[in-house]
mmCIF file of C-alpha atoms and ligand atoms in Angstrom:
data_model
loop_
_atom_site.group_PDB
_atom_site.id
_atom_site.type_symbol
_atom_site.label_atom_id
_atom_site.label_comp_id
_atom_site.label_asym_id
_atom_site.label_seq_id
_atom_site.Cartn_x
_atom_site.Cartn_y
_atom_site.Cartn_z
ATOM 1 C CA MET A 5 0.000 0.000 0.000
ATOM 2 C CA ALA A 6 1.380 3.425 -0.869
ATOM 3 C CA GLU A 7 2.128 5.226 2.382
ATOM 4 C CA LYS A 8 0.093 8.369 2.679
ATOM 5 C CA ASN A 9 0.865 11.401 4.728
ATOM 6 C CA TYR A 10 -1.931 11.095 7.230
ATOM 7 C CA ASN A 11 -1.684 12.681 10.653
ATOM 8 C CA PHE A 12 -1.869 9.416 12.577
ATOM 9 C CA ASP A 13 -1.171 11.052 15.958
ATOM 10 C CA LEU A 14 -4.352 13.025 15.571
ATOM 11 C CA ILE A 15 -6.397 10.286 13.901
ATOM 12 C CA VAL A 16 -5.534 7.458 16.281
ATOM 13 C CA SER A 17 -5.902 9.710 19.337
ATOM 14 C CA GLN A 18 -9.614 10.017 18.512
ATOM 15 C CA PHE A 19 -10.097 6.356 19.376
ATOM 16 C CA LEU A 20 -7.990 6.201 22.559
ATOM 17 C CA ASN A 21 -8.895 6.140 26.251
ATOM 18 C CA GLU A 22 -7.392 8.061 29.140
ATOM 19 C CA GLY A 23 -3.742 7.020 29.617
ATOM 20 C CA ASP A 24 -3.410 5.319 26.212
ATOM 21 C CA LYS A 25 -0.337 6.091 24.117
ATOM 22 C CA MET A 26 0.182 5.109 20.496
ATOM 23 C CA VAL A 27 3.453 3.166 20.122
ATOM 24 C CA SER A 28 3.337 2.514 16.377
ATOM 25 C CA VAL A 29 1.015 2.361 13.405
ATOM 26 C CA GLY A 30 1.399 0.646 10.030
ATOM 27 C CA PRO A 31 -0.519 -0.725 7.037
ATOM 28 C CA PHE A 32 -2.334 -3.991 7.612
ATOM 29 C CA GLY A 33 -4.185 -6.624 5.596
ATOM 30 C CA GLU A 34 -4.847 -7.081 1.911
ATOM 31 C CA GLY A 35 -8.236 -5.522 1.196
ATOM 32 C CA HIS A 36 -8.878 -3.960 -2.201
ATOM 33 C CA ILE A 37 -11.016 -1.065 -0.998
ATOM 34 C CA ASN A 38 -10.309 0.634 2.329
ATOM 35 C CA ASP A 39 -6.944 1.728 3.760
ATOM 36 C CA THR A 40 -6.401 -0.460 6.797
ATOM 37 C CA TYR A 41 -3.837 0.176 9.542
ATOM 38 C CA ALA A 42 -3.027 -1.535 12.825
ATOM 39 C CA ALA A 43 -1.966 0.701 15.704
ATOM 40 C CA VAL A 44 -0.181 -0.575 18.812
ATOM 41 C CA ILE A 45 -1.407 1.164 21.945
ATOM 42 C CA GLU A 46 0.243 1.110 25.358
ATOM 43 C CA ASN A 47 -1.390 1.827 28.683
ATOM 44 C CA ASN A 48 0.330 1.200 32.017
ATOM 45 C CA GLY A 49 2.882 -1.109 30.429
ATOM 46 C CA GLU A 50 0.202 -3.171 28.695
ATOM 47 C CA LYS A 51 -0.010 -3.262 24.933
ATOM 48 C CA ARG A 52 -2.971 -3.871 22.689
ATOM 49 C CA ARG A 53 -3.737 -3.297 19.009
ATOM 50 C CA ILE A 54 -6.596 -1.536 17.311
ATOM 51 C CA ILE A 55 -7.598 -1.423 13.657
ATOM 52 C CA VAL A 56 -7.805 2.064 12.173
ATOM 53 C CA GLN A 57 -9.364 2.252 8.740
ATOM 54 C CA ARG A 58 -9.815 5.018 6.225
ATOM 55 C CA ILE A 59 -13.207 4.358 4.680
ATOM 56 C CA ASN A 60 -13.017 4.666 0.909
ATOM 57 C CA HIS A 61 -15.562 7.447 0.684
ATOM 58 C CA SER A 62 -15.496 7.686 -3.094
ATOM 59 C CA ILE A 63 -16.979 4.159 -3.064
ATOM 60 C CA PHE A 64 -18.981 4.381 0.166
ATOM 61 C CA THR A 65 -20.408 7.822 -0.387
ATOM 62 C CA GLU A 66 -22.362 7.941 2.876
ATOM 63 C CA PRO A 67 -19.914 6.862 5.572
ATOM 64 C CA ALA A 68 -22.190 7.913 8.447
ATOM 65 C CA ALA A 69 -25.055 5.712 7.204
ATOM 66 C CA LEU A 70 -22.534 2.931 6.535
ATOM 67 C CA MET A 71 -21.319 3.067 10.126
ATOM 68 C CA ASP A 72 -24.916 3.030 11.388
ATOM 69 C CA ASN A 73 -25.415 -0.206 9.409
ATOM 70 C CA ILE A 74 -22.313 -1.781 10.918
ATOM 71 C CA TYR A 75 -23.132 -0.628 14.430
ATOM 72 C CA GLY A 76 -26.697 -1.908 14.102
ATOM 73 C CA VAL A 77 -25.693 -5.326 12.789
ATOM 74 C CA THR A 78 -22.843 -5.860 15.261
ATOM 75 C CA THR A 79 -25.009 -4.797 18.212
ATOM 76 C CA PHE A 80 -27.665 -7.267 17.060
ATOM 77 C CA LEU A 81 -25.090 -10.050 16.674
ATOM 78 C CA LYS A 82 -23.504 -9.323 20.053
ATOM 79 C CA LYS A 83 -26.825 -9.957 21.804
ATOM 80 C CA ILE A 84 -27.050 -13.395 20.199
ATOM 81 C CA ILE A 85 -23.392 -14.200 20.854
ATOM 82 C CA GLU A 86 -23.817 -13.226 24.498
ATOM 83 C CA ALA A 87 -26.986 -15.302 24.867
ATOM 84 C CA ASN A 88 -25.049 -18.272 23.478
ATOM 85 C CA GLY A 89 -22.209 -17.737 25.952
ATOM 86 C CA GLY A 90 -19.789 -16.653 23.203
ATOM 87 C CA ASP A 91 -17.065 -14.003 23.234
ATOM 88 C CA VAL A 92 -18.664 -10.730 22.111
ATOM 89 C CA LEU A 93 -15.285 -9.109 21.467
ATOM 90 C CA ARG A 94 -13.985 -11.854 19.171
ATOM 91 C CA GLU A 95 -17.002 -13.261 17.389
ATOM 92 C CA THR A 96 -18.050 -10.064 15.685
ATOM 93 C CA LEU A 97 -16.497 -6.671 15.047
ATOM 94 C CA THR A 98 -16.521 -4.078 17.824
ATOM 95 C CA VAL A 99 -16.672 -0.476 16.661
ATOM 96 C CA ILE A 100 -14.613 1.901 18.833
ATOM 97 C CA PRO A 101 -16.409 5.253 18.757
ATOM 98 C CA ALA A 102 -14.438 8.463 18.358
ATOM 99 C CA LYS A 103 -13.996 10.881 21.275
ATOM 100 C CA ASP A 104 -17.043 12.904 20.273
ATOM 101 C CA GLY A 105 -19.214 9.775 20.387
ATOM 102 C CA LYS A 106 -19.547 9.470 16.619
ATOM 103 C CA LEU A 107 -18.790 6.148 14.950
ATOM 104 C CA TYR A 108 -16.160 7.798 12.725
ATOM 105 C CA PHE A 109 -13.748 10.725 12.668
ATOM 106 C CA VAL A 110 -13.315 13.136 9.766
ATOM 107 C CA ASP A 111 -9.778 14.506 9.410
ATOM 108 C CA GLU A 112 -8.755 17.874 7.992
ATOM 109 C CA GLY A 113 -8.496 16.349 4.506
ATOM 110 C CA GLY A 114 -12.113 15.157 4.609
ATOM 111 C CA ASN A 115 -11.100 11.498 5.125
ATOM 112 C CA TYR A 116 -13.438 9.313 7.164
ATOM 113 C CA TRP A 117 -11.743 7.113 9.757
ATOM 114 C CA ARG A 118 -13.140 4.342 11.929
ATOM 115 C CA SER A 119 -11.654 1.995 14.459
ATOM 116 C CA TYR A 120 -12.295 -1.591 15.534
ATOM 117 C CA ILE A 121 -10.974 -3.702 18.359
ATOM 118 C CA PHE A 122 -8.219 -5.866 16.869
ATOM 119 C CA ILE A 123 -9.218 -9.518 16.921
ATOM 120 C CA GLU A 124 -6.085 -11.206 18.266
ATOM 121 C CA GLY A 125 -5.160 -14.861 17.919
ATOM 122 C CA ALA A 126 -6.931 -15.178 14.576
ATOM 123 C CA THR A 127 -5.864 -14.811 10.960
ATOM 124 C CA THR A 128 -7.398 -13.965 7.604
ATOM 125 C CA TYR A 129 -6.007 -16.104 4.775
ATOM 126 C CA GLN A 130 -5.536 -15.400 1.075
ATOM 127 C CA SER A 131 -5.947 -19.070 0.200
ATOM 128 C CA ILE A 132 -7.316 -22.200 1.839
ATOM 129 C CA GLN A 133 -4.918 -23.698 4.373
ATOM 130 C CA THR A 134 -6.835 -26.842 5.289
ATOM 131 C CA LYS A 135 -10.072 -28.321 4.048
ATOM 132 C CA GLU A 136 -11.407 -28.281 7.569
ATOM 133 C CA ASP A 137 -10.920 -24.485 7.688
ATOM 134 C CA PHE A 138 -12.921 -24.114 4.492
ATOM 135 C CA TYR A 139 -15.688 -26.349 5.827
ATOM 136 C CA ASN A 140 -15.768 -24.170 8.949
ATOM 137 C CA CYS A 141 -15.974 -21.032 6.783
ATOM 138 C CA GLY A 142 -18.963 -22.507 4.968
ATOM 139 C CA ALA A 143 -20.709 -23.248 8.245
ATOM 140 C CA ALA A 144 -19.873 -19.747 9.544
ATOM 141 C CA PHE A 145 -21.350 -18.030 6.488
ATOM 142 C CA GLY A 146 -24.420 -20.269 6.679
ATOM 143 C CA ASN A 147 -24.805 -19.312 10.324
ATOM 144 C CA PHE A 148 -24.294 -15.623 9.541
ATOM 145 C CA GLN A 149 -27.173 -15.753 7.041
ATOM 146 C CA ARG A 150 -29.316 -17.661 9.527
ATOM 147 C CA LEU A 151 -28.749 -15.082 12.272
ATOM 148 C CA LEU A 152 -29.319 -12.125 9.964
ATOM 149 C CA ALA A 153 -32.615 -13.608 8.793
ATOM 150 C CA ASP A 154 -34.172 -11.887 11.829
ATOM 151 C CA TYR A 155 -32.447 -8.557 11.240
ATOM 152 C CA PRO A 156 -34.882 -5.817 10.192
ATOM 153 C CA ALA A 157 -33.807 -5.161 6.609
ATOM 154 C CA ASP A 158 -35.587 -1.791 6.572
ATOM 155 C CA GLN A 159 -32.981 -0.530 9.064
ATOM 156 C CA LEU A 160 -30.197 -1.041 6.542
ATOM 157 C CA SER A 161 -29.262 1.631 4.067
ATOM 158 C CA GLU A 162 -27.872 0.411 0.757
ATOM 159 C CA SER A 163 -24.170 1.232 1.089
ATOM 160 C CA ILE A 164 -23.558 0.648 -2.630
ATOM 161 C CA PRO A 165 -26.801 0.635 -4.622
ATOM 162 C CA ASN A 166 -27.102 -2.198 -7.150
ATOM 163 C CA PHE A 167 -23.959 -3.822 -5.790
ATOM 164 C CA HIS A 168 -24.709 -7.262 -7.228
ATOM 165 C CA ASN A 169 -27.102 -6.156 -9.941
ATOM 166 C CA THR A 170 -25.360 -7.973 -12.799
ATOM 167 C CA GLU A 171 -27.592 -6.313 -15.363
ATOM 168 C CA LYS A 172 -26.313 -2.892 -14.280
ATOM 169 C CA ARG A 173 -22.759 -4.212 -13.904
ATOM 170 C CA PHE A 174 -22.987 -5.410 -17.486
ATOM 171 C CA GLU A 175 -24.215 -2.013 -18.674
ATOM 172 C CA ALA A 176 -21.293 -0.310 -16.916
ATOM 173 C CA PHE A 177 -18.924 -2.746 -18.590
ATOM 174 C CA VAL A 178 -20.356 -2.065 -22.069
ATOM 175 C CA GLU A 179 -20.100 1.668 -21.410
ATOM 176 C CA ALA A 180 -16.437 1.300 -20.414
ATOM 177 C CA VAL A 181 -15.758 -0.644 -23.626
ATOM 178 C CA ASN A 182 -17.471 2.015 -25.719
ATOM 179 C CA LYS A 183 -15.745 4.925 -24.016
ATOM 180 C CA ASP A 184 -12.389 3.152 -23.892
ATOM 181 C CA ILE A 185 -10.860 6.179 -22.188
ATOM 182 C CA CYS A 186 -7.413 4.603 -21.866
ATOM 183 C CA GLY A 187 -7.300 3.071 -25.355
ATOM 184 C CA ARG A 188 -6.950 -0.395 -23.804
ATOM 185 C CA ALA A 189 -9.923 -2.139 -25.426
ATOM 186 C CA LYS A 190 -7.920 -3.196 -28.486
ATOM 187 C CA ASP A 191 -5.618 -5.282 -26.273
ATOM 188 C CA VAL A 192 -8.393 -7.188 -24.537
ATOM 189 C CA GLN A 193 -10.672 -8.219 -27.382
ATOM 190 C CA ALA A 194 -10.751 -11.857 -26.278
ATOM 191 C CA GLU A 195 -11.875 -10.890 -22.767
ATOM 192 C CA ILE A 196 -14.470 -8.462 -24.124
ATOM 193 C CA GLU A 197 -15.892 -11.156 -26.411
ATOM 194 C CA PHE A 198 -15.967 -13.665 -23.574
ATOM 195 C CA ALA A 199 -18.028 -11.243 -21.506
ATOM 196 C CA MET A 200 -20.336 -10.119 -24.320
ATOM 197 C CA ALA A 201 -21.285 -13.739 -25.049
ATOM 198 C CA ARG A 202 -22.589 -14.177 -21.494
ATOM 199 C CA LYS A 203 -24.953 -11.247 -21.098
ATOM 200 C CA GLU A 204 -28.113 -13.350 -20.717
ATOM 201 C CA ALA A 205 -26.601 -15.935 -18.409
ATOM 202 C CA ALA A 206 -25.239 -13.171 -16.167
ATOM 203 C CA CYS A 207 -28.709 -12.011 -15.211
ATOM 204 C CA GLU A 208 -30.153 -15.317 -14.007
ATOM 205 C CA ILE A 209 -30.063 -14.562 -10.282
ATOM 206 C CA VAL A 210 -31.283 -10.982 -10.759
ATOM 207 C CA ASN A 211 -34.170 -12.374 -12.804
ATOM 208 C CA MET A 212 -35.002 -15.007 -10.193
ATOM 209 C CA LEU A 213 -35.197 -12.212 -7.597
ATOM 210 C CA LYS A 214 -37.328 -10.037 -9.883
ATOM 211 C CA GLU A 215 -39.720 -12.891 -10.578
ATOM 212 C CA GLY A 216 -39.982 -13.662 -6.876
ATOM 213 C CA LYS A 217 -38.571 -17.168 -7.337
ATOM 214 C CA ILE A 218 -35.993 -16.565 -4.610
ATOM 215 C CA PRO A 219 -36.358 -14.251 -1.582
ATOM 216 C CA LEU A 220 -34.349 -11.184 -0.670
ATOM 217 C CA ARG A 221 -32.364 -11.822 2.501
ATOM 218 C CA VAL A 222 -29.927 -9.760 4.521
ATOM 219 C CA THR A 223 -26.601 -10.830 3.057
ATOM 220 C CA HIS A 224 -22.929 -9.932 3.524
ATOM 221 C CA ASN A 225 -22.195 -9.600 -0.193
ATOM 222 C CA ASP A 226 -18.393 -9.828 0.063
ATOM 223 C CA THR A 227 -17.737 -13.270 1.484
ATOM 224 C CA LYS A 228 -14.252 -13.943 0.234
ATOM 225 C CA LEU A 229 -11.895 -15.870 2.442
ATOM 226 C CA ASN A 230 -9.910 -12.861 3.643
ATOM 227 C CA ASN A 231 -13.079 -11.401 5.129
ATOM 228 C CA ILE A 232 -13.352 -14.147 7.724
ATOM 229 C CA MET A 233 -11.053 -14.602 10.705
ATOM 230 C CA ILE A 234 -9.918 -18.110 11.567
ATOM 231 C CA ASP A 235 -8.962 -18.819 15.159
ATOM 232 C CA ASP A 236 -5.266 -19.748 15.353
ATOM 233 C CA ALA A 237 -5.846 -22.214 18.171
ATOM 234 C CA THR A 238 -9.013 -24.009 17.111
ATOM 235 C CA GLY A 239 -9.183 -23.507 13.309
ATOM 236 C CA LYS A 240 -12.784 -22.361 13.754
ATOM 237 C CA ALA A 241 -14.040 -19.503 11.598
ATOM 238 C CA ILE A 242 -14.740 -17.177 14.492
ATOM 239 C CA CYS A 243 -15.523 -13.798 13.017
ATOM 240 C CA ILE A 244 -16.924 -12.477 9.761
ATOM 241 C CA ILE A 245 -15.493 -9.031 9.086
ATOM 242 C CA ASP A 246 -15.690 -6.363 6.361
ATOM 243 C CA LEU A 247 -19.338 -5.604 7.010
ATOM 244 C CA ASP A 248 -19.461 -2.614 4.634
ATOM 245 C CA THR A 249 -21.687 -4.276 2.078
ATOM 246 C CA ILE A 250 -24.319 -5.878 4.308
ATOM 247 C CA MET A 251 -27.500 -5.240 2.355
ATOM 248 C CA PRO A 252 -30.513 -7.125 1.122
ATOM 249 C CA GLY A 253 -29.427 -9.679 -1.490
ATOM 250 C CA ALA A 254 -29.670 -13.308 -2.545
ATOM 251 C CA ALA A 255 -28.252 -16.202 -0.509
ATOM 252 C CA ALA A 256 -26.489 -17.255 -3.707
ATOM 253 C CA TYR A 257 -24.409 -14.062 -3.649
ATOM 254 C CA ASP A 258 -22.692 -15.050 -0.425
ATOM 255 C CA PHE A 259 -22.345 -18.719 -1.272
ATOM 256 C CA GLY A 260 -21.129 -17.760 -4.741
ATOM 257 C CA ASP A 261 -18.511 -15.246 -3.699
ATOM 258 C CA SER A 262 -16.977 -17.684 -1.218
ATOM 259 C CA ILE A 263 -16.645 -20.260 -3.986
ATOM 260 C CA ARG A 264 -15.278 -17.701 -6.446
ATOM 261 C CA PHE A 265 -12.345 -16.941 -4.187
ATOM 262 C CA GLY A 266 -11.890 -19.968 -1.952
ATOM 263 C CA ALA A 267 -12.526 -22.865 -4.340
ATOM 264 C CA SER A 268 -10.099 -21.530 -6.930
ATOM 265 C CA THR A 269 -6.859 -23.472 -7.147
ATOM 266 C CA GLY A 270 -4.892 -20.242 -7.543
ATOM 267 C CA ALA A 271 -4.760 -16.659 -6.405
ATOM 268 C CA GLU A 272 -7.236 -14.086 -7.683
ATOM 269 C CA ASP A 273 -4.362 -12.348 -9.495
ATOM 270 C CA GLU A 274 -2.414 -15.422 -10.649
ATOM 271 C CA VAL A 275 -0.824 -14.767 -14.046
ATOM 272 C CA ASP A 276 -0.231 -18.421 -14.904
ATOM 273 C CA LEU A 277 -3.752 -19.404 -15.896
ATOM 274 C CA SER A 278 -2.825 -23.071 -16.116
ATOM 275 C CA LYS A 279 -2.904 -22.984 -12.303
ATOM 276 C CA ILE A 280 -6.494 -21.803 -12.163
ATOM 277 C CA GLU A 281 -9.518 -24.010 -11.938
ATOM 278 C CA MET A 282 -12.559 -24.334 -9.738
ATOM 279 C CA SER A 283 -11.820 -27.318 -7.551
ATOM 280 C CA LEU A 284 -14.872 -29.539 -7.234
ATOM 281 C CA GLU A 285 -13.288 -30.992 -4.134
ATOM 282 C CA LEU A 286 -13.087 -27.557 -2.483
ATOM 283 C CA PHE A 287 -16.564 -26.742 -3.756
ATOM 284 C CA GLU A 288 -17.847 -29.836 -1.986
ATOM 285 C CA VAL A 289 -16.001 -28.992 1.222
ATOM 286 C CA PHE A 290 -17.474 -25.490 1.377
ATOM 287 C CA ALA A 291 -20.943 -26.552 0.226
ATOM 288 C CA SER A 292 -21.117 -29.280 2.859
ATOM 289 C CA GLY A 293 -20.159 -26.806 5.618
ATOM 290 C CA TYR A 294 -22.526 -24.124 4.381
ATOM 291 C CA LEU A 295 -25.447 -26.502 3.876
ATOM 292 C CA SER A 296 -24.956 -28.182 7.252
ATOM 293 C CA VAL A 297 -26.525 -24.946 8.548
ATOM 294 C CA ALA A 298 -28.287 -23.350 5.580
ATOM 295 C CA LYS A 299 -30.325 -26.356 4.465
ATOM 296 C CA GLU A 300 -32.613 -25.563 7.404
ATOM 297 C CA PHE A 301 -33.824 -22.319 5.882
ATOM 298 C CA LEU A 302 -33.105 -22.274 2.114
ATOM 299 C CA THR A 303 -35.961 -22.917 -0.299
ATOM 300 C CA ASP A 304 -35.632 -25.438 -3.150
ATOM 301 C CA GLU A 305 -35.218 -22.621 -5.664
ATOM 302 C CA GLU A 306 -32.483 -21.077 -3.542
ATOM 303 C CA LEU A 307 -30.670 -24.397 -3.328
ATOM 304 C CA TYR A 308 -30.788 -24.550 -7.096
ATOM 305 C CA SER A 309 -29.510 -20.953 -7.306
ATOM 306 C CA LEU A 310 -26.304 -21.600 -5.311
ATOM 307 C CA SER A 311 -24.158 -23.101 -8.069
ATOM 308 C CA ILE A 312 -25.464 -20.600 -10.578
ATOM 309 C CA GLY A 313 -24.594 -17.893 -8.063
ATOM 310 C CA ALA A 314 -21.007 -19.161 -7.881
ATOM 311 C CA LYS A 315 -20.655 -18.784 -11.632
ATOM 312 C CA ILE A 316 -22.407 -15.415 -11.759
ATOM 313 C CA MET A 317 -20.498 -13.890 -8.851
ATOM 314 C CA THR A 318 -17.282 -14.932 -10.552
ATOM 315 C CA PHE A 319 -18.422 -13.516 -13.872
ATOM 316 C CA GLU A 320 -19.552 -10.289 -12.211
ATOM 317 C CA CYS A 321 -16.210 -9.898 -10.478
ATOM 318 C CA GLY A 322 -14.455 -10.552 -13.790
ATOM 319 C CA ILE A 323 -16.383 -7.832 -15.613
ATOM 320 C CA ARG A 324 -15.863 -5.451 -12.687
ATOM 321 C CA PHE A 325 -12.086 -5.982 -12.905
ATOM 322 C CA LEU A 326 -12.214 -5.565 -16.681
ATOM 323 C CA THR A 327 -14.368 -2.435 -16.415
ATOM 324 C CA ASP A 328 -11.867 -0.978 -13.963
ATOM 325 C CA TYR A 329 -8.949 -1.889 -16.225
ATOM 326 C CA LEU A 330 -10.641 -0.179 -19.182
ATOM 327 C CA SER A 331 -11.498 2.844 -17.044
ATOM 328 C CA GLY A 332 -7.962 3.457 -15.777
ATOM 329 C CA ASP A 333 -7.898 1.424 -12.518
ATOM 330 C CA THR A 334 -9.796 3.806 -10.302
ATOM 331 C CA TYR A 335 -11.862 1.404 -8.172
ATOM 332 C CA PHE A 336 -9.794 -1.590 -6.997
ATOM 333 C CA LYS A 337 -6.343 -1.006 -5.530
ATOM 334 C CA ILE A 338 -3.691 -2.249 -7.922
ATOM 335 C CA HIS A 339 -0.093 -3.111 -7.112
ATOM 336 C CA ARG A 340 1.281 -3.514 -10.640
ATOM 337 C CA PRO A 341 0.347 -2.563 -14.213
ATOM 338 C CA ASN A 342 -2.331 -4.861 -15.671
ATOM 339 C CA HIS A 343 -3.263 -6.061 -12.189
ATOM 340 C CA ASN A 344 -6.982 -5.712 -12.867
ATOM 341 C CA LEU A 345 -6.592 -7.457 -16.206
ATOM 342 C CA ASP A 346 -4.782 -10.364 -14.553
ATOM 343 C CA ARG A 347 -7.581 -10.563 -12.011
ATOM 344 C CA CYS A 348 -10.207 -10.499 -14.770
ATOM 345 C CA ARG A 349 -8.492 -13.366 -16.556
ATOM 346 C CA THR A 350 -8.520 -15.676 -13.532
ATOM 347 C CA GLN A 351 -12.208 -14.954 -13.041
ATOM 348 C CA PHE A 352 -13.073 -15.736 -16.660
ATOM 349 C CA LYS A 353 -11.006 -18.928 -16.520
ATOM 350 C CA LEU A 354 -13.023 -19.954 -13.460
ATOM 351 C CA VAL A 355 -16.311 -19.092 -15.176
ATOM 352 C CA ALA A 356 -15.445 -21.270 -18.175
ATOM 353 C CA ASP A 357 -14.513 -24.091 -15.813
ATOM 354 C CA MET A 358 -17.719 -23.752 -13.809
ATOM 355 C CA GLU A 359 -19.775 -23.834 -16.990
ATOM 356 C CA LYS A 360 -18.305 -27.276 -17.654
ATOM 357 C CA LYS A 361 -18.773 -28.452 -14.082
ATOM 358 C CA MET A 362 -22.255 -27.024 -13.477
ATOM 359 C CA ASP A 363 -24.072 -30.381 -13.414
ATOM 360 C CA GLN A 364 -21.604 -31.760 -10.888
ATOM 361 C CA MET A 365 -21.936 -28.615 -8.771
ATOM 362 C CA HIS A 366 -25.724 -28.960 -8.680
ATOM 363 C CA ALA A 367 -25.358 -32.630 -7.767
ATOM 364 C CA ILE A 368 -23.065 -31.774 -4.848
ATOM 365 C CA VAL A 369 -25.520 -29.180 -3.518
ATOM 366 C CA ASN A 370 -28.345 -31.725 -3.800
ATOM 367 C CA LYS A 371 -26.290 -34.303 -1.923
ATOM 368 C CA TYR A 372 -25.850 -32.029 1.120
ATOM 369 C CA ALA A 373 -29.258 -30.377 0.957
ATOM 370 C CA LYS A 374 -31.070 -33.480 2.206
HETATM 371 P P1 ADP B 29 -11.332 -3.969 2.776
HETATM 372 O O1 ADP B 29 -12.736 -3.488 2.661
HETATM 373 O O2 ADP B 29 -10.348 -3.049 2.196
HETATM 374 O O3 ADP B 29 -11.212 -5.380 2.277
HETATM 375 P P2 ADP B 29 -11.321 -5.096 5.469
HETATM 376 O O4 ADP B 29 -12.306 -4.529 6.453
HETATM 377 O O5 ADP B 29 -11.634 -6.408 4.891
HETATM 378 O O6 ADP B 29 -11.020 -3.993 4.355
HETATM 379 O O7 ADP B 29 -9.910 -5.161 6.221
HETATM 380 C C1 ADP B 29 -8.735 -5.526 5.546
HETATM 381 C C2 ADP B 29 -7.998 -6.591 6.329
HETATM 382 O O8 ADP B 29 -7.649 -6.082 7.655
HETATM 383 C C3 ADP B 29 -8.789 -7.863 6.615
HETATM 384 O O9 ADP B 29 -8.711 -8.771 5.530
HETATM 385 C C4 ADP B 29 -8.123 -8.383 7.886
HETATM 386 O O10 ADP B 29 -6.922 -9.075 7.570
HETATM 387 C C5 ADP B 29 -7.743 -7.111 8.620
HETATM 388 N N1 ADP B 29 -8.741 -6.726 9.652
HETATM 389 C C6 ADP B 29 -9.835 -5.952 9.470
HETATM 390 N N2 ADP B 29 -10.520 -5.797 10.626
HETATM 391 C C7 ADP B 29 -9.831 -6.489 11.574
HETATM 392 C C8 ADP B 29 -9.994 -6.690 13.006
HETATM 393 N N3 ADP B 29 -11.007 -6.143 13.670
HETATM 394 N N4 ADP B 29 -9.061 -7.442 13.644
HETATM 395 C C9 ADP B 29 -8.008 -7.970 12.980
HETATM 396 N N5 ADP B 29 -7.799 -7.816 11.649
HETATM 397 C C10 ADP B 29 -8.683 -7.084 10.955
HETATM 398 C C1 GN1 B 30 -13.433 -6.059 -2.903
HETATM 399 O O1 GN1 B 30 -12.999 -5.012 0.051
HETATM 400 P P1 GN1 B 30 -12.568 -6.378 -0.389
HETATM 401 O O2 GN1 B 30 -11.168 -6.451 -0.830
HETATM 402 O O3 GN1 B 30 -12.931 -7.365 0.679
HETATM 403 C C2 GN1 B 30 -14.836 -5.711 -3.393
HETATM 404 C C3 GN1 B 30 -15.619 -6.998 -3.639
HETATM 405 C C4 GN1 B 30 -14.895 -7.866 -4.663
HETATM 406 C C5 GN1 B 30 -13.485 -8.134 -4.147
HETATM 407 C C6 GN1 B 30 -12.657 -8.891 -5.152
HETATM 408 C C7 GN1 B 30 -16.809 -2.985 -1.692
HETATM 409 O O4 GN1 B 30 -13.523 -6.728 -1.648
HETATM 410 O O5 GN1 B 30 -16.907 -6.682 -4.137
HETATM 411 O O6 GN1 B 30 -15.572 -9.077 -4.860
HETATM 412 O O7 GN1 B 30 -12.795 -6.901 -3.847
HETATM 413 N N1 GN1 B 30 -15.510 -4.888 -2.395
HETATM 414 C C8 GN1 B 30 -16.195 -3.787 -2.786
HETATM 415 O O8 GN1 B 30 -11.558 -9.439 -4.520
HETATM 416 O O9 GN1 B 30 -16.322 -3.436 -3.948
HETATM 417 MG MG1 MG B 31 -12.009 -7.110 2.944
#
């Protein structure tokens, strides 16, 4: 992450208690959207860490409403965790309010900052470490959906309207191709053709929602592996983080995004495409974990939508990366030239693979849905 000249003494001090002193602060994690830092705080010889995050306010244009969403959902989850005898400080995020009581702090440059208690003794991974971990992630996301089923959706503001509306995502992609502001379209004709050929198929989940075949639920919408913390001691998926995009959506979005990222045999930005496929074995591991919980509440149509969702979420992510590449890399953080194009290519490779494996994917879901 490019180091920015933020006034961390001032920013971090907003989230400190009496007697706290900041010892150090540095970039943390591998998210594509916000700027995340970990600060070490000392008080009376004891050290602890906090997360301090600059909210990407060109993407999340209403940070105050966003923080109300997160506060509302985490407060709701804490009540359930407490009732179940769980650890309220480790099993969901804890927002640390700023000194003035607000859930964020705005610095002199107009940047919005928030802070969370650092969840110690747990790790977010960029790829699957053990199959058991991935099974546990599936169960955790299933449980997350189950718990949020009782959350009043009307209390959530849409942090990014039309986030998983693939019809609109497709329109934005076509517009980026037509505008071609960087003159890059000529170099990516194969990718553009791949996407153009899948316009109809891309809208299947959106259409199922429109036709009322599947219900709207409160969903996380960004369920990739590095948005879940795995306990170092037990291997259990203890905490789902990155709650920025909690909004009404389809169950298949969350199932699908986990598969997109976690069931791939390579990294999201792998340049050697021969390393990329959607592992049916990993698909089965995740699906069995997820369905061990979610089969209780999913309808038959939703069960059918899960594998389609995996393909569509992967396709959507691919066209989003390609759109960003064509538009000059303004949305996702990139760390090298062509980074978004490399990411797009892995996604399209996965889509092509899932198209071939779709019958087997449906069969696996059916096996664990009983
Ligand atoms: P982004 O929206 O940019 O993906 P995230 O909220 O996912 O930002 O945070 C980026 C990374 O920071 C996470 O993948 C995780 O590794 C780490 N992280 C975020 N919140 C916490 C927390 N409360 N405790 C420990 N690590 C965290
Ligand atoms: C972004 O914030 P992060 O890195 O967890 C993006 C997701 C994409 C993902 C691709 C708000 O997730 O939608 O699927 O990158 N988040 C947002 O890795 O756009
Ligand atoms: Mg994240």
